[in-house]
Amino acid sequence: MGAFDWFWKAMGSATERNDKKSKGIVEQAHGLIESVSALTDAEIAQRAAETVDEGAISDKATFLALLSVASARTLGLTPFPVQSQAVLRLLEGDVVHMATGEGKTLVGAMAATGFALIGKRVHVVTVNDYLAKRDAEWMRPLVELFGLQVAAVTSASTREERRDAYRCDAVYAPVAEIGFDHLRDNQVTRREDAVQLPADVALVDEADSVLVDEALAPLVLAGSQPGAQTIGSITNVVAHLRESADFSTDAEGRNVFLTDAGAEKVERLLGIDSLYSDEHVGTTLVRVNVALHARVLLTKDVHYIVDEGKVFLIDASRGRVSDLQRWPDGLQAAVEAKEGLTVSEGGRILDSITLQALIRRYPSVCGMTGTAVEATDQLRSFYGLHVSVIDREKELRRIDEPDRIYATTGEKTRAIADEIEHLNSSGRPVLVGTHDVAESEALAADLIARGIDVAVLNAKNDSEEARIIAEAGDVGRVTVSTQMAGRGTDIRLGGADEKDREEVVRLGGLAVIGTARHRTVRLDNQLRGRAGRQGDPGSSVFFVSLEDDIVAVGGADEEVTAHPGPDGRIESARVRGFIEHCQRVTEGQLLEIHSQTWKYNKLISDHREILDRRRADILDTDTAWEELSERAPERAADVEKLGAVAKQAAREIALFHLDDEWSQYLALMEDVRESIHLRAIARETPIDEFHRIAVREFKNLANRAVDQAVATFRAATIDGDGVHLAQQGWSRPSATWTYMVSDNPLSGRSFASGVASIFR
Ligand code: ADP
């Protein structure tokens, strides 16, 4: 018995009480539906406003009954009791666990309506443009019936469209766009130029993807800065290094290290004294490591593809080409140099924020996903969120078969193709989840050679992908996808129109096949969840080989004896247990990485909050003018006659230097992070050393920003047109762009190595 058992018991019973209570309210609401049905639309809106008392919904049963009638009237959907229950849990700020196909879109819209009614602006956070647009349009009639406004923001939205959208009560937007708008708003020098308004609630769809899987991916705002690139020469030097003599990789093939001989060789070829000297440790050594990493650990067509002279990343968590993401600048350039491509122009990072820090800015957060339970620990420890499990409307009829285990990859691959061929011969639809683009193309080629029609999902376009996946349940379909492709789209049996539903039901429904277990059970379950929606028949099975990644990583150094049959199949409870063990190990590693990385990010994100407040103060008040007048009274006396123009000039000067210093601080901390393990040897622990430097540098930043502003205030021309900063050599970048840095392309990296920390 652990010391905290009483605590968990108390938590458990509280959850049950909540559950009973919300079921009671939903039942009560059901009883009210008949009387509510007699109301006109306007009366429904009126009554809804009356259920609100002091910023909360006081009469929840009436509120749910009104929503239910409104939904039936506007969307033709009468919410199931489980959906109404989920709405109550969302309004309480929980993450609700609801299976695929249970109708989360409606639940989200009802909850968003509830938040809006109590005067809270809500951002419904989606995973892509397609879903933001689709859901906002689909749910619009419901939300509008209550006299509330709803809009979507997508990457295609113009500045004006964004500004209008963010003024609505409920805003559907992909998480990346919300973050990019936030970063761009943090560069404006007049409040009215910002597009966003503060929001009170983030309601996160696919909550585990956003809050856990992609949480540490930084969103970046960069500005143009033509700069010298030295990576080419380093790439050439690294090309001369030989495996084992000059560098070695670790057992899992996740990290690469220079040997002493390798370091000497690099020093000789570059003509420098020591890679480990103060001069080179944070710069040259980092670049050598990056170039080595690009050469040894990143493989074309697995980690990236080259198309039209450009490197496109394959997104590890989705296993597909991603046009939004790129690697941290150094690595992108190193891969470009390795492939002999033009190295892209070096930009300067103006600002960046992780999804986790972005979401934590909202006063309240809630969310929905089919795999929340599996992420309970992370949701609690990183966001303080509680998971509520909502029952299925109809019982699950999907059959989850035990893993089929093979000795080698070759035997496994053959068995997968055989199984698909077998299923396809009856006409039963099959959805295959693979782990990377190369694998999905190889499998598709194999199937085509067997005379089977295959749809491969590696479209770069979300709506195209959604269209293909919507048909994945039709007779005779074989769809090969990578993880999470087409997420949020329903797979209906018999095709999107359900024309052949009867036949597919008779055949056993959709068969889901996973070509390897994922690094976490949660990702396995995301794939399984594609079958068996709303009580449909279906099945799921994973094929595993002892050569799979999770076995290599999670079972490193462990021997397992197996006695495969003639086709390589292993039927042994012990081996099955071993596979589960391997997955638990990889899952533990991921968790450890997350919490380590979070420690590094936390301080920067605290500093970011301080900066945000300072920025808001300068933007919204005359602080800058007051401070600068005090430090440079003669100059202030000079320009005071310009009135508001002088105050705006002071504001622009202060903000320019604040933003400039912040950008330099981020770049510096990036370098420090990359080299921290090399610097910290034999001194403090890396994280303590990192903290010490971060705190010192942030303080310097604050002082320098003010000193610089005073100098500029004294020297710059300030006239009726305002301040002429460009004359001083100070100008903001002429062009900016945004991107999302890939989550670690190599899973399971550890922070024990200097190279690994390049990826956040
Ligand atoms: P999820 O996001 O949970 O996978 P969706 O929101 O895409 O599910 O909904 C799945 C399907 O269920 C949609 O086709 C939707 O129209 C339907 N649906 C949702 N709620 C209801 C309801 N109360 N009654 C009937 N159909 C519903």
mmCIF file of C-alpha atoms in Angstrom, residues 188-454:
data_model
loop_
_atom_site.group_PDB
_atom_site.id
_atom_site.type_symbol
_atom_site.label_atom_id
_atom_site.label_comp_id
_atom_site.label_asym_id
_atom_site.label_seq_id
_atom_site.Cartn_x
_atom_site.Cartn_y
_atom_site.Cartn_z
ATOM 1 C CA VAL A 188 3.364 44.672 -33.356
ATOM 2 C CA THR A 189 4.081 48.196 -32.181
ATOM 3 C CA ARG A 190 0.470 49.350 -32.027
ATOM 4 C CA ARG A 191 -2.171 47.394 -30.148
ATOM 5 C CA GLU A 192 -4.674 47.812 -32.980
ATOM 6 C CA ASP A 193 -2.352 45.887 -35.324
ATOM 7 C CA ALA A 194 -2.742 42.666 -33.309
ATOM 8 C CA VAL A 195 -5.238 40.163 -34.727
ATOM 9 C CA GLN A 196 -5.998 38.079 -31.656
ATOM 10 C CA LEU A 197 -8.074 38.938 -28.639
ATOM 11 C CA PRO A 198 -7.417 37.088 -25.423
ATOM 12 C CA ALA A 199 -9.446 33.874 -25.136
ATOM 13 C CA ASP A 200 -10.636 32.266 -21.923
ATOM 14 C CA VAL A 201 -10.896 28.629 -22.887
ATOM 15 C CA ALA A 202 -8.987 26.218 -25.102
ATOM 16 C CA LEU A 203 -11.189 23.275 -26.033
ATOM 17 C CA VAL A 204 -8.711 20.866 -27.596
ATOM 18 C CA ASP A 205 -9.855 18.241 -30.080
ATOM 19 C CA GLU A 206 -7.606 15.144 -30.373
ATOM 20 C CA ALA A 207 -6.305 16.357 -27.028
ATOM 21 C CA ASP A 208 -3.606 13.741 -26.590
ATOM 22 C CA SER A 209 -2.076 14.467 -29.993
ATOM 23 C CA VAL A 210 -1.851 18.165 -29.302
ATOM 24 C CA LEU A 211 -1.170 18.133 -25.571
ATOM 25 C CA VAL A 212 1.172 15.149 -25.432
ATOM 26 C CA ASP A 213 2.518 13.944 -28.779
ATOM 27 C CA GLU A 214 3.244 17.331 -30.265
ATOM 28 C CA ALA A 215 3.440 19.311 -27.044
ATOM 29 C CA LEU A 216 7.120 20.090 -27.284
ATOM 30 C CA ALA A 217 7.213 21.020 -30.933
ATOM 31 C CA PRO A 218 8.123 24.688 -31.089
ATOM 32 C CA LEU A 219 6.259 27.058 -33.349
ATOM 33 C CA VAL A 220 8.732 29.500 -34.809
ATOM 34 C CA LEU A 221 8.510 32.988 -36.255
ATOM 35 C CA ALA A 222 11.586 33.770 -38.297
ATOM 36 C CA GLY A 223 12.718 36.874 -40.127
ATOM 37 C CA SER A 224 14.976 37.257 -43.115
ATOM 38 C CA GLN A 225 18.639 37.684 -42.436
ATOM 39 C CA PRO A 226 20.950 36.804 -45.254
ATOM 40 C CA GLY A 227 23.848 35.161 -43.495
ATOM 41 C CA ALA A 228 27.034 33.314 -44.274
ATOM 42 C CA GLN A 229 26.631 29.584 -44.210
ATOM 43 C CA THR A 230 29.620 27.565 -43.129
ATOM 44 C CA ILE A 231 27.873 24.233 -42.979
ATOM 45 C CA GLY A 232 29.054 23.193 -46.456
ATOM 46 C CA SER A 233 32.727 22.939 -45.516
ATOM 47 C CA ILE A 234 31.889 21.064 -42.327
ATOM 48 C CA THR A 235 29.776 18.616 -44.287
ATOM 49 C CA ASN A 236 32.772 17.948 -46.522
ATOM 50 C CA VAL A 237 34.990 17.301 -43.531
ATOM 51 C CA VAL A 238 32.462 14.950 -41.993
ATOM 52 C CA ALA A 239 32.236 13.022 -45.255
ATOM 53 C CA HIS A 240 35.849 11.965 -44.662
ATOM 54 C CA LEU A 241 35.133 10.297 -41.335
ATOM 55 C CA ARG A 242 35.019 6.527 -41.117
ATOM 56 C CA GLU A 243 32.593 4.518 -39.024
ATOM 57 C CA SER A 244 34.032 3.021 -35.812
ATOM 58 C CA ALA A 245 37.510 4.579 -36.239
ATOM 59 C CA ASP A 246 36.241 8.170 -36.277
ATOM 60 C CA PHE A 247 32.728 7.884 -34.937
ATOM 61 C CA SER A 248 30.431 5.312 -33.424
ATOM 62 C CA THR A 249 26.696 5.013 -33.042
ATOM 63 C CA ASP A 250 24.982 3.683 -29.966
ATOM 64 C CA ALA A 251 23.240 0.319 -29.888
ATOM 65 C CA GLU A 252 19.848 1.753 -30.813
ATOM 66 C CA GLY A 253 21.245 3.801 -33.666
ATOM 67 C CA ARG A 254 19.830 6.965 -32.085
ATOM 68 C CA ASN A 255 22.981 8.870 -31.347
ATOM 69 C CA VAL A 256 26.364 9.254 -32.938
ATOM 70 C CA PHE A 257 29.594 10.158 -31.185
ATOM 71 C CA LEU A 258 32.990 11.340 -32.402
ATOM 72 C CA THR A 259 35.887 9.223 -31.210
ATOM 73 C CA ASP A 260 39.090 10.938 -30.093
ATOM 74 C CA ALA A 261 40.663 10.020 -33.427
ATOM 75 C CA GLY A 262 37.638 11.459 -35.220
ATOM 76 C CA ALA A 263 37.866 14.711 -33.288
ATOM 77 C CA GLU A 264 41.572 15.004 -34.130
ATOM 78 C CA LYS A 265 40.863 14.407 -37.774
ATOM 79 C CA VAL A 266 38.191 17.121 -37.822
ATOM 80 C CA GLU A 267 40.543 19.524 -36.045
ATOM 81 C CA ARG A 268 43.271 18.830 -38.605
ATOM 82 C CA LEU A 269 40.975 19.191 -41.607
ATOM 83 C CA LEU A 270 39.440 22.418 -40.300
ATOM 84 C CA GLY A 271 42.805 23.712 -39.167
ATOM 85 C CA ILE A 272 41.732 24.442 -35.602
ATOM 86 C CA ASP A 273 43.359 23.717 -32.246
ATOM 87 C CA SER A 274 40.671 21.979 -30.275
ATOM 88 C CA LEU A 275 37.015 21.343 -30.890
ATOM 89 C CA TYR A 276 36.515 21.426 -27.145
ATOM 90 C CA SER A 277 38.038 24.852 -26.545
ATOM 91 C CA ASP A 278 35.767 27.654 -25.337
ATOM 92 C CA GLU A 279 35.927 29.163 -28.781
ATOM 93 C CA HIS A 280 34.617 26.081 -30.569
ATOM 94 C CA VAL A 281 32.579 24.090 -28.087
ATOM 95 C CA GLY A 282 29.353 26.032 -28.588
ATOM 96 C CA THR A 283 29.781 26.586 -32.316
ATOM 97 C CA THR A 284 32.039 24.396 -34.447
ATOM 98 C CA LEU A 285 31.575 21.278 -32.338
ATOM 99 C CA VAL A 286 27.816 21.678 -32.466
ATOM 100 C CA ARG A 287 27.934 22.032 -36.263
ATOM 101 C CA VAL A 288 30.184 18.998 -36.616
ATOM 102 C CA ASN A 289 27.774 16.987 -34.514
ATOM 103 C CA VAL A 290 24.850 18.213 -36.563
ATOM 104 C CA ALA A 291 26.563 17.358 -39.844
ATOM 105 C CA LEU A 292 27.516 13.947 -38.526
ATOM 106 C CA HIS A 293 23.977 13.412 -37.369
ATOM 107 C CA ALA A 294 22.666 14.357 -40.813
ATOM 108 C CA ARG A 295 25.117 12.013 -42.497
ATOM 109 C CA VAL A 296 24.801 8.954 -40.269
ATOM 110 C CA LEU A 297 21.395 8.969 -38.659
ATOM 111 C CA LEU A 298 19.093 10.584 -41.167
ATOM 112 C CA THR A 299 18.180 8.439 -44.115
ATOM 113 C CA LYS A 300 16.638 9.669 -47.300
ATOM 114 C CA ASP A 301 13.077 8.365 -47.820
ATOM 115 C CA VAL A 302 12.767 7.352 -44.189
ATOM 116 C CA HIS A 303 13.379 10.641 -42.411
ATOM 117 C CA TYR A 304 13.073 12.977 -45.360
ATOM 118 C CA ILE A 305 12.519 13.059 -49.076
ATOM 119 C CA VAL A 306 14.128 15.286 -51.676
ATOM 120 C CA ASP A 307 11.766 16.810 -54.158
ATOM 121 C CA GLU A 308 12.451 19.597 -56.649
ATOM 122 C CA GLY A 309 15.728 20.473 -54.979
ATOM 123 C CA LYS A 310 14.195 20.792 -51.548
ATOM 124 C CA VAL A 311 14.274 18.668 -48.449
ATOM 125 C CA PHE A 312 10.872 17.723 -47.097
ATOM 126 C CA LEU A 313 10.636 16.267 -43.674
ATOM 127 C CA ILE A 314 8.756 13.106 -42.980
ATOM 128 C CA ASP A 315 6.887 13.795 -39.833
ATOM 129 C CA ALA A 316 7.801 11.025 -37.417
ATOM 130 C CA SER A 317 4.603 11.069 -35.431
ATOM 131 C CA ARG A 318 2.428 10.923 -38.540
ATOM 132 C CA GLY A 319 4.828 9.131 -40.845
ATOM 133 C CA ARG A 320 4.061 11.346 -43.756
ATOM 134 C CA VAL A 321 5.497 14.221 -45.662
ATOM 135 C CA SER A 322 4.863 17.431 -43.907
ATOM 136 C CA ASP A 323 5.078 20.805 -45.579
ATOM 137 C CA LEU A 324 4.735 22.816 -42.440
ATOM 138 C CA GLN A 325 7.524 21.389 -40.402
ATOM 139 C CA ARG A 326 11.212 21.737 -40.738
ATOM 140 C CA TRP A 327 14.127 20.745 -38.614
ATOM 141 C CA PRO A 328 15.939 23.175 -36.412
ATOM 142 C CA ASP A 329 17.872 25.461 -38.739
ATOM 143 C CA GLY A 330 21.280 23.862 -38.341
ATOM 144 C CA LEU A 331 20.058 20.388 -39.159
ATOM 145 C CA GLN A 332 17.965 21.470 -42.110
ATOM 146 C CA ALA A 333 21.026 23.146 -43.600
ATOM 147 C CA ALA A 334 23.212 20.117 -42.833
ATOM 148 C CA VAL A 335 20.840 17.782 -44.648
ATOM 149 C CA GLU A 336 20.652 20.183 -47.588
ATOM 150 C CA ALA A 337 24.454 20.276 -47.729
ATOM 151 C CA LYS A 338 24.656 16.478 -47.488
ATOM 152 C CA GLU A 339 22.295 16.126 -50.447
ATOM 153 C CA GLY A 340 24.287 18.688 -52.416
ATOM 154 C CA LEU A 341 21.337 21.093 -52.530
ATOM 155 C CA THR A 342 21.419 24.852 -52.206
ATOM 156 C CA VAL A 343 21.490 25.586 -48.531
ATOM 157 C CA SER A 344 18.428 27.622 -47.711
ATOM 158 C CA GLU A 345 18.842 31.188 -46.618
ATOM 159 C CA GLY A 346 19.589 31.498 -42.964
ATOM 160 C CA GLY A 347 16.772 33.176 -41.192
ATOM 161 C CA ARG A 348 16.850 34.597 -37.768
ATOM 162 C CA ILE A 349 14.470 33.263 -35.172
ATOM 163 C CA LEU A 350 12.453 36.193 -33.901
ATOM 164 C CA ASP A 351 10.369 34.260 -31.433
ATOM 165 C CA SER A 352 9.193 30.773 -30.686
ATOM 166 C CA ILE A 353 6.784 28.986 -28.382
ATOM 167 C CA THR A 354 6.020 25.318 -27.777
ATOM 168 C CA LEU A 355 2.461 24.019 -28.082
ATOM 169 C CA GLN A 356 2.600 23.191 -24.404
ATOM 170 C CA ALA A 357 3.479 26.761 -23.422
ATOM 171 C CA LEU A 358 0.872 28.091 -25.845
ATOM 172 C CA ILE A 359 -1.916 25.998 -24.348
ATOM 173 C CA ARG A 360 -0.880 26.813 -20.809
ATOM 174 C CA ARG A 361 -1.561 30.476 -21.553
ATOM 175 C CA TYR A 362 -5.312 29.837 -21.540
ATOM 176 C CA PRO A 363 -6.999 30.348 -18.166
ATOM 177 C CA SER A 364 -9.009 27.140 -18.735
ATOM 178 C CA VAL A 365 -8.272 24.102 -20.853
ATOM 179 C CA CYS A 366 -10.464 21.116 -21.653
ATOM 180 C CA GLY A 367 -10.409 18.557 -24.422
ATOM 181 C CA MET A 368 -11.677 15.447 -26.148
ATOM 182 C CA THR A 369 -10.006 12.350 -27.516
ATOM 183 C CA GLY A 370 -10.525 8.639 -28.040
ATOM 184 C CA THR A 371 -7.322 7.870 -26.167
ATOM 185 C CA ALA A 372 -7.360 10.086 -23.081
ATOM 186 C CA VAL A 373 -7.156 7.364 -20.462
ATOM 187 C CA GLU A 374 -3.795 6.227 -21.781
ATOM 188 C CA ALA A 375 -2.501 9.786 -21.421
ATOM 189 C CA THR A 376 -3.894 10.349 -17.916
ATOM 190 C CA ASP A 377 -0.489 10.777 -16.260
ATOM 191 C CA GLN A 378 0.839 13.263 -18.771
ATOM 192 C CA LEU A 379 -2.372 15.299 -18.820
ATOM 193 C CA ARG A 380 -2.293 15.533 -15.061
ATOM 194 C CA SER A 381 1.356 16.292 -14.580
ATOM 195 C CA PHE A 382 1.863 18.713 -17.468
ATOM 196 C CA TYR A 383 -1.492 20.509 -17.435
ATOM 197 C CA GLY A 384 -3.244 19.558 -14.211
ATOM 198 C CA LEU A 385 -6.079 18.082 -16.279
ATOM 199 C CA HIS A 386 -8.439 15.349 -15.189
ATOM 200 C CA VAL A 387 -9.729 12.653 -17.535
ATOM 201 C CA SER A 388 -13.431 11.721 -17.607
ATOM 202 C CA VAL A 389 -14.389 8.508 -19.314
ATOM 203 C CA ILE A 390 -17.675 8.675 -21.205
ATOM 204 C CA ASP A 391 -19.472 5.416 -21.910
ATOM 205 C CA ARG A 392 -20.035 4.355 -25.477
ATOM 206 C CA GLU A 393 -23.466 4.983 -26.899
ATOM 207 C CA LYS A 394 -23.449 1.501 -28.400
ATOM 208 C CA GLU A 395 -21.373 -1.400 -27.172
ATOM 209 C CA LEU A 396 -18.020 -2.056 -28.831
ATOM 210 C CA ARG A 397 -18.214 -5.019 -31.210
ATOM 211 C CA ARG A 398 -14.672 -4.796 -32.533
ATOM 212 C CA ILE A 399 -12.491 -7.854 -32.059
ATOM 213 C CA ASP A 400 -8.929 -6.987 -31.045
ATOM 214 C CA GLU A 401 -6.808 -9.995 -31.916
ATOM 215 C CA PRO A 402 -3.562 -10.801 -30.122
ATOM 216 C CA ASP A 403 -0.339 -9.757 -31.901
ATOM 217 C CA ARG A 404 0.980 -11.985 -34.659
ATOM 218 C CA ILE A 405 4.680 -12.285 -33.972
ATOM 219 C CA TYR A 406 7.395 -13.223 -36.471
ATOM 220 C CA ALA A 407 11.121 -13.706 -36.141
ATOM 221 C CA THR A 408 12.243 -11.405 -38.939
ATOM 222 C CA THR A 409 10.979 -8.328 -40.751
ATOM 223 C CA GLY A 410 10.949 -10.252 -44.031
ATOM 224 C CA GLU A 411 8.672 -12.948 -42.657
ATOM 225 C CA LYS A 412 6.433 -10.369 -41.061
ATOM 226 C CA THR A 413 6.106 -8.343 -44.247
ATOM 227 C CA ARG A 414 5.157 -11.417 -46.223
ATOM 228 C CA ALA A 415 2.567 -12.418 -43.627
ATOM 229 C CA ILE A 416 1.026 -8.938 -43.713
ATOM 230 C CA ALA A 417 0.648 -9.008 -47.489
ATOM 231 C CA ASP A 418 -0.781 -12.561 -47.311
ATOM 232 C CA GLU A 419 -3.322 -11.486 -44.711
ATOM 233 C CA ILE A 420 -4.397 -8.453 -46.736
ATOM 234 C CA GLU A 421 -4.729 -10.590 -49.846
ATOM 235 C CA HIS A 422 -6.813 -13.088 -47.903
ATOM 236 C CA LEU A 423 -9.135 -10.424 -46.484
ATOM 237 C CA ASN A 424 -9.392 -8.677 -49.824
ATOM 238 C CA SER A 425 -10.434 -11.868 -51.613
ATOM 239 C CA SER A 426 -13.714 -11.790 -49.681
ATOM 240 C CA GLY A 427 -14.254 -8.078 -50.364
ATOM 241 C CA ARG A 428 -13.789 -7.054 -46.751
ATOM 242 C CA PRO A 429 -12.314 -3.539 -46.458
ATOM 243 C CA VAL A 430 -8.841 -3.289 -44.937
ATOM 244 C CA LEU A 431 -7.096 -0.288 -43.415
ATOM 245 C CA VAL A 432 -3.364 -0.724 -42.877
ATOM 246 C CA GLY A 433 -1.423 1.544 -40.550
ATOM 247 C CA THR A 434 2.277 1.724 -41.395
ATOM 248 C CA HIS A 435 5.078 3.622 -39.692
ATOM 249 C CA ASP A 436 6.764 5.531 -42.457
ATOM 250 C CA VAL A 437 6.377 6.562 -46.062
ATOM 251 C CA ALA A 438 8.998 4.128 -47.379
ATOM 252 C CA GLU A 439 7.227 1.223 -45.675
ATOM 253 C CA SER A 440 3.802 2.215 -46.993
ATOM 254 C CA GLU A 441 5.134 2.497 -50.537
ATOM 255 C CA ALA A 442 6.922 -0.838 -50.381
ATOM 256 C CA LEU A 443 3.797 -2.533 -49.074
ATOM 257 C CA ALA A 444 1.613 -0.897 -51.709
ATOM 258 C CA ALA A 445 4.005 -2.036 -54.456
ATOM 259 C CA ASP A 446 3.879 -5.583 -53.136
ATOM 260 C CA LEU A 447 0.062 -5.554 -53.074
ATOM 261 C CA ILE A 448 -0.182 -4.080 -56.555
ATOM 262 C CA ALA A 449 2.118 -6.858 -57.787
ATOM 263 C CA ARG A 450 -0.408 -9.283 -56.326
ATOM 264 C CA GLY A 451 -3.126 -7.617 -58.355
ATOM 265 C CA ILE A 452 -4.761 -5.722 -55.491
ATOM 266 C CA ASP A 453 -5.970 -2.131 -55.858
ATOM 267 C CA VAL A 454 -4.517 0.054 -53.135
#
